[in-house]
PDB file of C-alpha atoms in Angstrom:
ATOM      1  CA  MET A1461      85.924   5.317  16.813  1.00  0.00           C
ATOM      2  CA  PRO A1462      82.684   7.256  17.550  1.00  0.00           C
ATOM      3  CA  ASP A1463      81.510   7.712  21.096  1.00  0.00           C
ATOM      4  CA  THR A1464      78.306   5.683  21.644  1.00  0.00           C
ATOM      5  CA  THR A1465      77.866   6.491  25.337  1.00  0.00           C
ATOM      6  CA  LEU A1466      76.623  10.011  24.776  1.00  0.00           C
ATOM      7  CA  PRO A1467      73.049   9.119  23.736  1.00  0.00           C
ATOM      8  CA  GLN A1468      72.702   6.738  26.674  1.00  0.00           C
ATOM      9  CA  THR A1469      73.969   9.387  29.087  1.00  0.00           C
ATOM     10  CA  ALA A1470      71.583  11.888  27.600  1.00  0.00           C
ATOM     11  CA  LEU A1471      68.758   9.364  27.901  1.00  0.00           C
ATOM     12  CA  VAL A1472      69.482   8.770  31.581  1.00  0.00           C
ATOM     13  CA  SER A1473      69.672  12.482  32.296  1.00  0.00           C
ATOM     14  CA  ASP A1474      66.442  13.147  30.416  1.00  0.00           C
ATOM     15  CA  PRO A1475      63.652  13.562  33.042  1.00  0.00           C
ATOM     16  CA  HIS A1476      60.969  12.547  30.535  1.00  0.00           C
ATOM     17  CA  ALA A1477      62.726   9.258  29.834  1.00  0.00           C
ATOM     18  CA  GLN A1478      63.099   8.588  33.562  1.00  0.00           C
ATOM     19  CA  LEU A1479      59.410   9.322  34.130  1.00  0.00           C
ATOM     20  CA  ALA A1480      58.437   7.008  31.257  1.00  0.00           C
ATOM     21  CA  ALA A1481      60.608   4.235  32.693  1.00  0.00           C
ATOM     22  CA  GLN A1482      59.058   4.662  36.144  1.00  0.00           C
ATOM     23  CA  LEU A1483      55.552   4.587  34.696  1.00  0.00           C
ATOM     24  CA  LYS A1484      56.399   1.427  32.776  1.00  0.00           C
ATOM     25  CA  VAL A1485      57.678  -0.256  35.935  1.00  0.00           C
ATOM     26  CA  GLN A1486      54.559   0.796  37.853  1.00  0.00           C
ATOM     27  CA  ARG A1487      52.322  -0.465  35.034  1.00  0.00           C
ATOM     28  CA  GLN A1488      54.101  -3.821  35.003  1.00  0.00           C
ATOM     29  CA  ARG A1489      53.788  -4.049  38.791  1.00  0.00           C
ATOM     30  CA  ARG A1490      50.040  -3.337  38.639  1.00  0.00           C
ATOM     31  CA  GLU A1491      49.673  -5.901  35.858  1.00  0.00           C
ATOM     32  CA  ARG A1492      51.421  -8.540  37.948  1.00  0.00           C
ATOM     33  CA  LEU A1493      49.206  -7.737  40.945  1.00  0.00           C
ATOM     34  CA  ARG A1494      46.063  -7.994  38.815  1.00  0.00           C
ATOM     35  CA  ASN A1495      47.221 -11.311  37.379  1.00  0.00           C
ATOM     36  CA  ALA A1496      48.039 -12.632  40.857  1.00  0.00           C
ATOM     37  CA  ALA A1497      44.624 -11.577  42.169  1.00  0.00           C
ATOM     38  CA  ALA A1498      42.870 -13.147  39.161  1.00  0.00           C
ATOM     39  CA  TYR A1499      44.759 -16.421  39.589  1.00  0.00           C
ATOM     40  CA  ALA A1500      43.998 -16.442  43.318  1.00  0.00           C
ATOM     41  CA  VAL A1501      40.261 -16.020  42.647  1.00  0.00           C
ATOM     42  CA  LEU A1502      40.304 -18.717  39.945  1.00  0.00           C
ATOM     43  CA  ILE A1503      42.181 -21.134  42.208  1.00  0.00           C
ATOM     44  CA  LEU A1504      39.697 -20.491  45.012  1.00  0.00           C
ATOM     45  CA  ILE A1505      36.742 -21.129  42.677  1.00  0.00           C
ATOM     46  CA  ALA A1506      38.403 -24.294  41.369  1.00  0.00           C
ATOM     47  CA  LEU A1507      38.962 -25.599  44.900  1.00  0.00           C
ATOM     48  CA  ILE A1508      35.336 -24.895  45.849  1.00  0.00           C
ATOM     49  CA  MET A1509      34.076 -26.721  42.764  1.00  0.00           C
ATOM     50  CA  LEU A1510      36.479 -29.662  43.019  1.00  0.00           C
ATOM     51  CA  TYR A1511      36.137 -30.323  46.737  1.00  0.00           C
ATOM     52  CA  PRO A1512      32.791 -32.209  46.484  1.00  0.00           C
ATOM     53  CA  PHE A1513      34.391 -34.628  44.025  1.00  0.00           C
ATOM     54  CA  TYR A1514      37.466 -34.968  46.218  1.00  0.00           C
ATOM     55  CA  TRP A1515      35.280 -35.535  49.285  1.00  0.00           C
ATOM     56  CA  THR A1516      33.371 -38.238  47.391  1.00  0.00           C
ATOM     57  CA  LEU A1517      36.641 -39.969  46.472  1.00  0.00           C
ATOM     58  CA  VAL A1518      37.999 -39.780  50.029  1.00  0.00           C
ATOM     59  CA  THR A1519      34.749 -41.085  51.499  1.00  0.00           C
ATOM     60  CA  SER A1520      34.663 -43.997  49.053  1.00  0.00           C
ATOM     61  CA  LEU A1521      38.166 -45.042  50.122  1.00  0.00           C
ATOM     62  CA  GLU A1522      37.496 -44.987  53.875  1.00  0.00           C
ATOM     63  CA  PRO A1523      36.305 -48.240  55.485  1.00  0.00           C
ATOM     64  CA  THR A1524      34.701 -46.558  58.513  1.00  0.00           C
ATOM     65  CA  GLY A1525      34.114 -43.139  60.036  1.00  0.00           C
ATOM     66  CA  ASN A1526      31.750 -40.209  59.824  1.00  0.00           C
ATOM     67  CA  ILE A1527      30.934 -39.544  56.174  1.00  0.00           C
ATOM     68  CA  TYR A1528      29.424 -36.108  56.928  1.00  0.00           C
ATOM     69  CA  GLU A1529      32.633 -34.686  58.386  1.00  0.00           C
ATOM     70  CA  ALA A1530      34.671 -32.375  56.182  1.00  0.00           C
ATOM     71  CA  LYS A1531      38.160 -33.753  55.686  1.00  0.00           C
ATOM     72  CA  ILE A1532      41.301 -33.278  53.654  1.00  0.00           C
ATOM     73  CA  LEU A1533      42.910 -36.701  53.990  1.00  0.00           C
ATOM     74  CA  PRO A1534      41.263 -40.083  54.596  1.00  0.00           C
ATOM     75  CA  THR A1535      41.724 -41.679  58.007  1.00  0.00           C
ATOM     76  CA  ALA A1536      42.402 -45.043  56.323  1.00  0.00           C
ATOM     77  CA  LEU A1537      42.466 -46.479  52.815  1.00  0.00           C
ATOM     78  CA  SER A1538      40.501 -49.503  51.654  1.00  0.00           C
ATOM     79  CA  LEU A1539      38.979 -50.819  48.407  1.00  0.00           C
ATOM     80  CA  ARG A1540      36.264 -52.719  50.257  1.00  0.00           C
ATOM     81  CA  ASN A1541      33.545 -50.310  49.175  1.00  0.00           C
ATOM     82  CA  TYR A1542      34.437 -50.785  45.502  1.00  0.00           C
ATOM     83  CA  LEU A1543      34.441 -54.551  45.873  1.00  0.00           C
ATOM     84  CA  GLU A1544      31.003 -54.399  47.467  1.00  0.00           C
ATOM     85  CA  VAL A1545      29.677 -52.342  44.572  1.00  0.00           C
ATOM     86  CA  PHE A1546      30.598 -55.080  42.097  1.00  0.00           C
ATOM     87  CA  SER A1547      29.990 -58.200  44.164  1.00  0.00           C
ATOM     88  CA  GLY A1548      28.166 -57.364  47.385  1.00  0.00           C
ATOM     89  CA  THR A1549      24.838 -56.185  46.013  1.00  0.00           C
ATOM     90  CA  THR A1550      21.790 -57.512  44.195  1.00  0.00           C
ATOM     91  CA  VAL A1551      22.041 -54.637  41.708  1.00  0.00           C
ATOM     92  CA  PRO A1552      23.747 -55.896  38.498  1.00  0.00           C
ATOM     93  CA  PHE A1553      26.449 -53.245  38.411  1.00  0.00           C
ATOM     94  CA  TRP A1554      28.196 -54.686  35.352  1.00  0.00           C
ATOM     95  CA  ARG A1555      24.846 -54.716  33.562  1.00  0.00           C
ATOM     96  CA  LEU A1556      24.337 -51.043  34.428  1.00  0.00           C
ATOM     97  CA  ILE A1557      27.731 -50.224  32.920  1.00  0.00           C
ATOM     98  CA  LEU A1558      26.860 -52.196  29.777  1.00  0.00           C
ATOM     99  CA  ASN A1559      23.537 -50.364  29.524  1.00  0.00           C
ATOM    100  CA  SER A1560      25.295 -46.989  29.741  1.00  0.00           C
ATOM    101  CA  VAL A1561      27.811 -47.978  27.065  1.00  0.00           C
ATOM    102  CA  ILE A1562      25.088 -49.148  24.665  1.00  0.00           C
ATOM    103  CA  ILE A1563      22.953 -46.063  25.301  1.00  0.00           C
ATOM    104  CA  CYS A1564      25.944 -43.759  24.751  1.00  0.00           C
ATOM    105  CA  ILE A1565      26.936 -45.481  21.500  1.00  0.00           C
ATOM    106  CA  LEU A1566      23.406 -45.358  20.109  1.00  0.00           C
ATOM    107  CA  GLY A1567      22.734 -41.844  21.387  1.00  0.00           C
ATOM    108  CA  VAL A1568      25.951 -40.274  20.135  1.00  0.00           C
ATOM    109  CA  THR A1569      25.606 -41.999  16.738  1.00  0.00           C
ATOM    110  CA  PHE A1570      21.992 -40.949  16.182  1.00  0.00           C
ATOM    111  CA  THR A1571      22.368 -37.423  17.534  1.00  0.00           C
ATOM    112  CA  THR A1572      25.590 -36.626  15.677  1.00  0.00           C
ATOM    113  CA  THR A1573      24.282 -38.039  12.400  1.00  0.00           C
ATOM    114  CA  LEU A1574      21.033 -36.080  12.580  1.00  0.00           C
ATOM    115  CA  ALA A1575      22.795 -32.847  13.560  1.00  0.00           C
ATOM    116  CA  THR A1576      25.352 -33.067  10.745  1.00  0.00           C
ATOM    117  CA  LEU A1577      22.628 -33.800   8.191  1.00  0.00           C
ATOM    118  CA  ALA A1578      20.119 -31.191   9.367  1.00  0.00           C
ATOM    119  CA  ALA A1579      22.686 -28.414   9.680  1.00  0.00           C
ATOM    120  CA  TYR A1580      23.820 -28.650   6.057  1.00  0.00           C
ATOM    121  CA  PRO A1581      20.650 -27.379   4.309  1.00  0.00           C
ATOM    122  CA  LEU A1582      20.160 -24.719   6.990  1.00  0.00           C
ATOM    123  CA  ALA A1583      23.696 -23.453   6.363  1.00  0.00           C
ATOM    124  CA  ARG A1584      24.440 -23.944   2.659  1.00  0.00           C
ATOM    125  CA  MET A1585      21.248 -24.645   0.723  1.00  0.00           C
ATOM    126  CA  ARG A1586      19.040 -21.754  -0.380  1.00  0.00           C
ATOM    127  CA  PHE A1587      15.267 -22.117  -0.062  1.00  0.00           C
ATOM    128  CA  PRO A1588      12.426 -19.851   1.134  1.00  0.00           C
ATOM    129  CA  GLY A1589      12.090 -19.592   4.891  1.00  0.00           C
ATOM    130  CA  ARG A1590      15.462 -21.134   5.683  1.00  0.00           C
ATOM    131  CA  ASP A1591      16.440 -18.592   8.336  1.00  0.00           C
ATOM    132  CA  LEU A1592      12.904 -18.530   9.747  1.00  0.00           C
ATOM    133  CA  ILE A1593      13.011 -22.304  10.230  1.00  0.00           C
ATOM    134  CA  PHE A1594      16.406 -22.130  11.915  1.00  0.00           C
ATOM    135  CA  TYR A1595      15.472 -19.359  14.343  1.00  0.00           C
ATOM    136  CA  SER A1596      12.157 -21.037  15.109  1.00  0.00           C
ATOM    137  CA  ILE A1597      14.069 -24.158  16.098  1.00  0.00           C
ATOM    138  CA  LEU A1598      16.558 -22.074  18.066  1.00  0.00           C
ATOM    139  CA  ILE A1599      13.773 -20.499  20.140  1.00  0.00           C
ATOM    140  CA  LEU A1600      12.944 -23.937  21.524  1.00  0.00           C
ATOM    141  CA  MET A1601      16.224 -23.850  23.469  1.00  0.00           C
ATOM    142  CA  VAL A1602      14.546 -21.644  26.089  1.00  0.00           C
ATOM    143  CA  LEU A1603      12.220 -24.499  27.029  1.00  0.00           C
ATOM    144  CA  PRO A1604      13.454 -26.838  29.776  1.00  0.00           C
ATOM    145  CA  ASN A1605      13.887 -30.508  28.967  1.00  0.00           C
ATOM    146  CA  GLU A1606      11.120 -31.402  31.395  1.00  0.00           C
ATOM    147  CA  ALA A1607       8.618 -29.457  29.254  1.00  0.00           C
ATOM    148  CA  GLY A1608       8.482 -32.265  26.716  1.00  0.00           C
ATOM    149  CA  LEU A1609       8.456 -35.079  29.247  1.00  0.00           C
ATOM    150  CA  ILE A1610       4.749 -35.914  28.927  1.00  0.00           C
ATOM    151  CA  VAL A1611       4.734 -35.592  25.135  1.00  0.00           C
ATOM    152  CA  ASN A1612       7.796 -37.809  24.784  1.00  0.00           C
ATOM    153  CA  TYR A1613       6.326 -40.344  27.175  1.00  0.00           C
ATOM    154  CA  ILE A1614       3.050 -40.595  25.243  1.00  0.00           C
ATOM    155  CA  THR A1615       4.929 -40.771  21.926  1.00  0.00           C
ATOM    156  CA  THR A1616       7.162 -43.540  23.210  1.00  0.00           C
ATOM    157  CA  ILE A1617       4.153 -45.541  24.381  1.00  0.00           C
ATOM    158  CA  LYS A1618       2.369 -45.026  21.043  1.00  0.00           C
ATOM    159  CA  LEU A1619       5.439 -46.274  19.173  1.00  0.00           C
ATOM    160  CA  GLY A1620       5.313 -49.482  21.184  1.00  0.00           C
ATOM    161  CA  LEU A1621       8.847 -49.142  22.514  1.00  0.00           C
ATOM    162  CA  LEU A1622       7.820 -50.523  25.899  1.00  0.00           C
ATOM    163  CA  ALA A1623       5.920 -53.518  24.548  1.00  0.00           C
ATOM    164  CA  GLN A1624       6.785 -56.898  26.061  1.00  0.00           C
ATOM    165  CA  THR A1625       7.354 -59.632  23.469  1.00  0.00           C
ATOM    166  CA  SER A1626      10.768 -61.282  23.846  1.00  0.00           C
ATOM    167  CA  PRO A1627      13.775 -60.460  26.072  1.00  0.00           C
ATOM    168  CA  LEU A1628      16.092 -59.455  23.227  1.00  0.00           C
ATOM    169  CA  ALA A1629      13.505 -57.349  21.391  1.00  0.00           C
ATOM    170  CA  ASP A1630      12.358 -55.777  24.664  1.00  0.00           C
ATOM    171  CA  ALA A1631      15.927 -54.748  25.502  1.00  0.00           C
ATOM    172  CA  ALA A1632      16.474 -53.198  22.060  1.00  0.00           C
ATOM    173  CA  ARG A1633      13.217 -51.244  22.269  1.00  0.00           C
ATOM    174  CA  GLN A1634      13.970 -49.968  25.763  1.00  0.00           C
ATOM    175  CA  TYR A1635      17.384 -48.728  24.644  1.00  0.00           C
ATOM    176  CA  LEU A1636      15.681 -46.871  21.806  1.00  0.00           C
ATOM    177  CA  ALA A1637      13.114 -45.476  24.242  1.00  0.00           C
ATOM    178  CA  VAL A1638      15.950 -43.806  26.155  1.00  0.00           C
ATOM    179  CA  VAL A1639      17.826 -42.581  23.085  1.00  0.00           C
ATOM    180  CA  LEU A1640      15.249 -41.416  20.540  1.00  0.00           C
ATOM    181  CA  PRO A1641      13.633 -38.508  22.488  1.00  0.00           C
ATOM    182  CA  GLY A1642      17.010 -36.770  22.664  1.00  0.00           C
ATOM    183  CA  ALA A1643      18.233 -37.658  19.185  1.00  0.00           C
ATOM    184  CA  ALA A1644      17.315 -34.241  17.744  1.00  0.00           C
ATOM    185  CA  SER A1645      19.685 -31.799  19.428  1.00  0.00           C
ATOM    186  CA  ILE A1646      19.172 -28.066  18.960  1.00  0.00           C
ATOM    187  CA  VAL A1647      22.624 -27.335  20.390  1.00  0.00           C
ATOM    188  CA  GLY A1648      24.198 -29.708  17.883  1.00  0.00           C
ATOM    189  CA  LEU A1649      22.239 -28.142  15.038  1.00  0.00           C
ATOM    190  CA  PHE A1650      23.491 -24.696  16.048  1.00  0.00           C
ATOM    191  CA  LEU A1651      27.139 -25.777  16.459  1.00  0.00           C
ATOM    192  CA  LEU A1652      27.254 -27.668  13.163  1.00  0.00           C
ATOM    193  CA  ARG A1653      25.523 -24.890  11.239  1.00  0.00           C
ATOM    194  CA  GLN A1654      28.066 -22.388  12.516  1.00  0.00           C
ATOM    195  CA  ALA A1655      30.897 -24.729  11.558  1.00  0.00           C
ATOM    196  CA  TYR A1656      29.466 -25.192   8.051  1.00  0.00           C
ATOM    197  CA  LEU A1657      29.148 -21.430   7.618  1.00  0.00           C
ATOM    198  CA  GLY A1658      32.889 -21.122   8.258  1.00  0.00           C
ATOM    199  CA  ILE A1659      33.721 -23.310   5.241  1.00  0.00           C
ATOM    200  CA  PRO A1660      34.514 -21.296   2.078  1.00  0.00           C
ATOM    201  CA  GLN A1661      31.612 -21.194  -0.351  1.00  0.00           C
ATOM    202  CA  GLU A1662      34.063 -21.513  -3.267  1.00  0.00           C
ATOM    203  CA  LEU A1663      34.764 -25.151  -2.363  1.00  0.00           C
ATOM    204  CA  ILE A1664      31.067 -25.992  -2.494  1.00  0.00           C
ATOM    205  CA  GLU A1665      30.525 -24.138  -5.769  1.00  0.00           C
ATOM    206  CA  ALA A1666      33.530 -25.890  -7.346  1.00  0.00           C
ATOM    207  CA  ALA A1667      32.152 -29.273  -6.287  1.00  0.00           C
ATOM    208  CA  ARG A1668      28.737 -28.419  -7.753  1.00  0.00           C
ATOM    209  CA  ILE A1669      30.336 -27.363 -11.030  1.00  0.00           C
ATOM    210  CA  ASP A1670      32.097 -30.736 -11.140  1.00  0.00           C
ATOM    211  CA  GLY A1671      28.709 -32.423 -10.842  1.00  0.00           C
ATOM    212  CA  ALA A1672      28.815 -33.464  -7.168  1.00  0.00           C
ATOM    213  CA  ARG A1673      25.467 -34.019  -5.526  1.00  0.00           C
ATOM    214  CA  GLU A1674      24.567 -32.428  -2.208  1.00  0.00           C
ATOM    215  CA  LEU A1675      25.137 -35.621  -0.210  1.00  0.00           C
ATOM    216  CA  THR A1676      28.549 -36.003  -1.829  1.00  0.00           C
ATOM    217  CA  ILE A1677      29.437 -32.420  -0.903  1.00  0.00           C
ATOM    218  CA  TRP A1678      28.243 -33.060   2.636  1.00  0.00           C
ATOM    219  CA  ARG A1679      30.229 -36.275   2.970  1.00  0.00           C
ATOM    220  CA  ARG A1680      33.481 -35.305   1.245  1.00  0.00           C
ATOM    221  CA  ILE A1681      33.782 -31.581   2.002  1.00  0.00           C
ATOM    222  CA  MET A1682      31.630 -30.548   4.951  1.00  0.00           C
ATOM    223  CA  LEU A1683      32.258 -33.478   7.272  1.00  0.00           C
ATOM    224  CA  PRO A1684      36.090 -33.504   7.021  1.00  0.00           C
ATOM    225  CA  LEU A1685      36.390 -29.742   7.458  1.00  0.00           C
ATOM    226  CA  ALA A1686      33.896 -29.653  10.351  1.00  0.00           C
ATOM    227  CA  SER A1687      35.346 -32.719  12.097  1.00  0.00           C
ATOM    228  CA  PRO A1688      36.678 -30.781  15.162  1.00  0.00           C
ATOM    229  CA  THR A1689      33.209 -29.378  15.860  1.00  0.00           C
ATOM    230  CA  ILE A1690      31.657 -32.791  15.302  1.00  0.00           C
ATOM    231  CA  ALA A1691      34.112 -34.310  17.786  1.00  0.00           C
ATOM    232  CA  ALA A1692      33.345 -31.603  20.351  1.00  0.00           C
ATOM    233  CA  PHE A1693      29.611 -32.146  19.957  1.00  0.00           C
ATOM    234  CA  ALA A1694      30.056 -35.917  20.245  1.00  0.00           C
ATOM    235  CA  ILE A1695      31.869 -35.425  23.567  1.00  0.00           C
ATOM    236  CA  LEU A1696      29.042 -33.252  24.871  1.00  0.00           C
ATOM    237  CA  GLU A1697      26.478 -35.842  23.845  1.00  0.00           C
ATOM    238  CA  PHE A1698      28.483 -38.653  25.416  1.00  0.00           C
ATOM    239  CA  VAL A1699      28.452 -36.818  28.748  1.00  0.00           C
ATOM    240  CA  ALA A1700      24.710 -36.106  28.424  1.00  0.00           C
ATOM    241  CA  TYR A1701      23.783 -39.714  27.674  1.00  0.00           C
ATOM    242  CA  TRP A1702      26.183 -41.102  30.264  1.00  0.00           C
ATOM    243  CA  ASN A1703      24.578 -38.903  32.916  1.00  0.00           C
ATOM    244  CA  SER A1704      21.006 -39.531  31.739  1.00  0.00           C
ATOM    245  CA  PHE A1705      18.903 -39.984  34.854  1.00  0.00           C
ATOM    246  CA  LEU A1706      15.382 -38.551  34.835  1.00  0.00           C
ATOM    247  CA  TRP A1707      14.157 -39.887  31.491  1.00  0.00           C
ATOM    248  CA  ALA A1708      15.600 -43.350  32.135  1.00  0.00           C
ATOM    249  CA  ARG A1709      13.973 -43.513  35.569  1.00  0.00           C
ATOM    250  CA  VAL A1710      10.621 -42.470  34.113  1.00  0.00           C
ATOM    251  CA  MET A1711      10.615 -44.720  31.064  1.00  0.00           C
ATOM    252  CA  LEU A1712      12.310 -47.990  31.914  1.00  0.00           C
ATOM    253  CA  PRO A1713      10.149 -50.463  33.850  1.00  0.00           C
ATOM    254  CA  ASP A1714      12.984 -52.999  34.158  1.00  0.00           C
ATOM    255  CA  LYS A1715      15.664 -52.015  36.680  1.00  0.00           C
ATOM    256  CA  ASN A1716      18.172 -54.220  34.884  1.00  0.00           C
ATOM    257  CA  MET A1717      17.911 -51.895  31.868  1.00  0.00           C
ATOM    258  CA  LEU A1718      18.802 -48.717  33.769  1.00  0.00           C
ATOM    259  CA  PRO A1719      21.975 -46.805  32.850  1.00  0.00           C
ATOM    260  CA  LEU A1720      24.661 -46.384  35.477  1.00  0.00           C
ATOM    261  CA  SER A1721      23.706 -42.904  36.669  1.00  0.00           C
ATOM    262  CA  ALA A1722      20.067 -43.917  37.187  1.00  0.00           C
ATOM    263  CA  GLY A1723      21.100 -47.223  38.728  1.00  0.00           C
ATOM    264  CA  LEU A1724      22.972 -45.458  41.526  1.00  0.00           C
ATOM    265  CA  LEU A1725      19.581 -44.839  43.119  1.00  0.00           C
ATOM    266  CA  GLU A1726      19.199 -48.591  43.444  1.00  0.00           C
ATOM    267  CA  LEU A1727      22.601 -48.723  45.124  1.00  0.00           C
ATOM    268  CA  SER A1728      21.349 -46.175  47.618  1.00  0.00           C
ATOM    269  CA  GLY A1729      18.514 -48.452  48.585  1.00  0.00           C
ATOM    270  CA  THR A1730      20.687 -51.538  48.701  1.00  0.00           C
ATOM    271  CA  PHE A1731      23.392 -49.902  50.784  1.00  0.00           C
ATOM    272  CA  SER A1732      21.116 -48.078  53.197  1.00  0.00           C
ATOM    273  CA  THR A1733      23.669 -48.621  55.993  1.00  0.00           C
ATOM    274  CA  ASN A1734      26.767 -48.272  53.820  1.00  0.00           C
ATOM    275  CA  SER A1735      26.699 -44.944  52.051  1.00  0.00           C
ATOM    276  CA  ARG A1736      30.379 -45.331  51.204  1.00  0.00           C
ATOM    277  CA  ALA A1737      29.479 -47.906  48.572  1.00  0.00           C
ATOM    278  CA  VAL A1738      27.215 -45.307  46.974  1.00  0.00           C
ATOM    279  CA  MET A1739      30.184 -42.927  46.914  1.00  0.00           C
ATOM    280  CA  ALA A1740      32.270 -45.633  45.268  1.00  0.00           C
ATOM    281  CA  GLY A1741      29.605 -46.070  42.603  1.00  0.00           C
ATOM    282  CA  ALA A1742      29.560 -42.320  42.000  1.00  0.00           C
ATOM    283  CA  VAL A1743      33.346 -42.278  41.551  1.00  0.00           C
ATOM    284  CA  ILE A1744      33.131 -45.125  39.042  1.00  0.00           C
ATOM    285  CA  THR A1745      30.482 -43.159  37.150  1.00  0.00           C
ATOM    286  CA  ILE A1746      32.691 -40.072  36.932  1.00  0.00           C
ATOM    287  CA  ILE A1747      35.838 -41.858  35.703  1.00  0.00           C
ATOM    288  CA  PRO A1748      34.710 -42.469  32.055  1.00  0.00           C
ATOM    289  CA  ILE A1749      33.717 -38.815  31.665  1.00  0.00           C
ATOM    290  CA  LEU A1750      37.131 -37.678  32.883  1.00  0.00           C
ATOM    291  CA  ILE A1751      38.869 -40.082  30.505  1.00  0.00           C
ATOM    292  CA  VAL A1752      36.837 -38.875  27.521  1.00  0.00           C
ATOM    293  CA  PHE A1753      37.555 -35.216  28.328  1.00  0.00           C
ATOM    294  CA  LEU A1754      41.269 -35.868  28.802  1.00  0.00           C
ATOM    295  CA  LEU A1755      41.551 -37.750  25.513  1.00  0.00           C
ATOM    296  CA  GLY A1756      39.404 -35.328  23.534  1.00  0.00           C
ATOM    297  CA  GLN A1757      40.348 -32.035  25.175  1.00  0.00           C
ATOM    298  CA  LYS A1758      42.259 -30.765  22.136  1.00  0.00           C
ATOM    299  CA  TYR A1759      39.432 -31.596  19.722  1.00  0.00           C
ATOM    300  CA  PHE A1760      36.850 -30.244  22.145  1.00  0.00           C
ATOM    301  CA  MET A1761      38.458 -26.806  22.463  1.00  0.00           C
ATOM    302  CA  LYS A1762      39.306 -26.596  18.776  1.00  0.00           C
ATOM    303  CA  GLY A1763      35.807 -27.629  17.767  1.00  0.00           C
ATOM    304  CA  LEU A1764      34.032 -25.101  19.972  1.00  0.00           C
ATOM    305  CA  GLU A1765      36.427 -22.371  18.887  1.00  0.00           C
ATOM    306  CA  GLY A1766      35.739 -23.139  15.236  1.00  0.00           C
ATOM    307  CA  ALA A1767      31.986 -23.149  15.804  1.00  0.00           C
ATOM    308  CA  VAL A1768      32.098 -19.773  17.565  1.00  0.00           C
ATOM    309  CA  LYS A1769      34.246 -18.231  14.844  1.00  0.00           C
ATOM    310  CA  GLY A1770      31.940 -19.630  12.188  1.00  0.00           C
TER     311      GLY A1770
END
């Protein structure tokens, strides 16, 4: 039987092998220290960012005490502030929630539909000036949202969306007044165009050879393959419409038509001596966003990754 211990003995006695092993151990130790330092910094940043939300939750659960004092644990627990939000105020809190739901449904539907339609010709159809049109639209991203506030306001008035005729028609028009100015999303156009560019051109050419029209190609090929990016964009738009504040406060004359985030300002006036109820309203506003992100986290990450790769 051959002796197999000789190479190992020679390896141990080899100074170069010992030096390589020591360098490997030192490199692994430095890597672990770098990882530990990186995790420590990330944890510290996460705690700094999450503490305001935690402080809001703790304050909303306390019945009494100093709300401006930094704390880790609540002195007492009570749901009284949440009950007052729903029943102890003249602000129709349930109506504010309904307004936010309707605005989000309309906004996400309009914005996603327009983005998926507009991105297709800019990605897959050939016509003169296609890239110039896309980059001209993309340049508008540098402008703040407030830059178009006056123009959107005048346009909304000219369209008669704030006219007073009947309660049902007035409500429908005011919902549209909140949704329509943000229906054309440049971010969505960019994300969907990148996702469409990642789809093989051979599939589109094969469909055209089979006689499929452009809308059929868009509906049966582009939409299914770009569905992760569409889902990610829909989540972003849901958060944007759910948190819509400035435009709703400017446009809507009826306080009963305000979305939840804008209606919190009315809670602040109503609860001038009970700021904890305002904190409770803020917590209620945050909960749907957290639920949507938790349920759609996989699609959100996959969609953004696909758009970036595209």
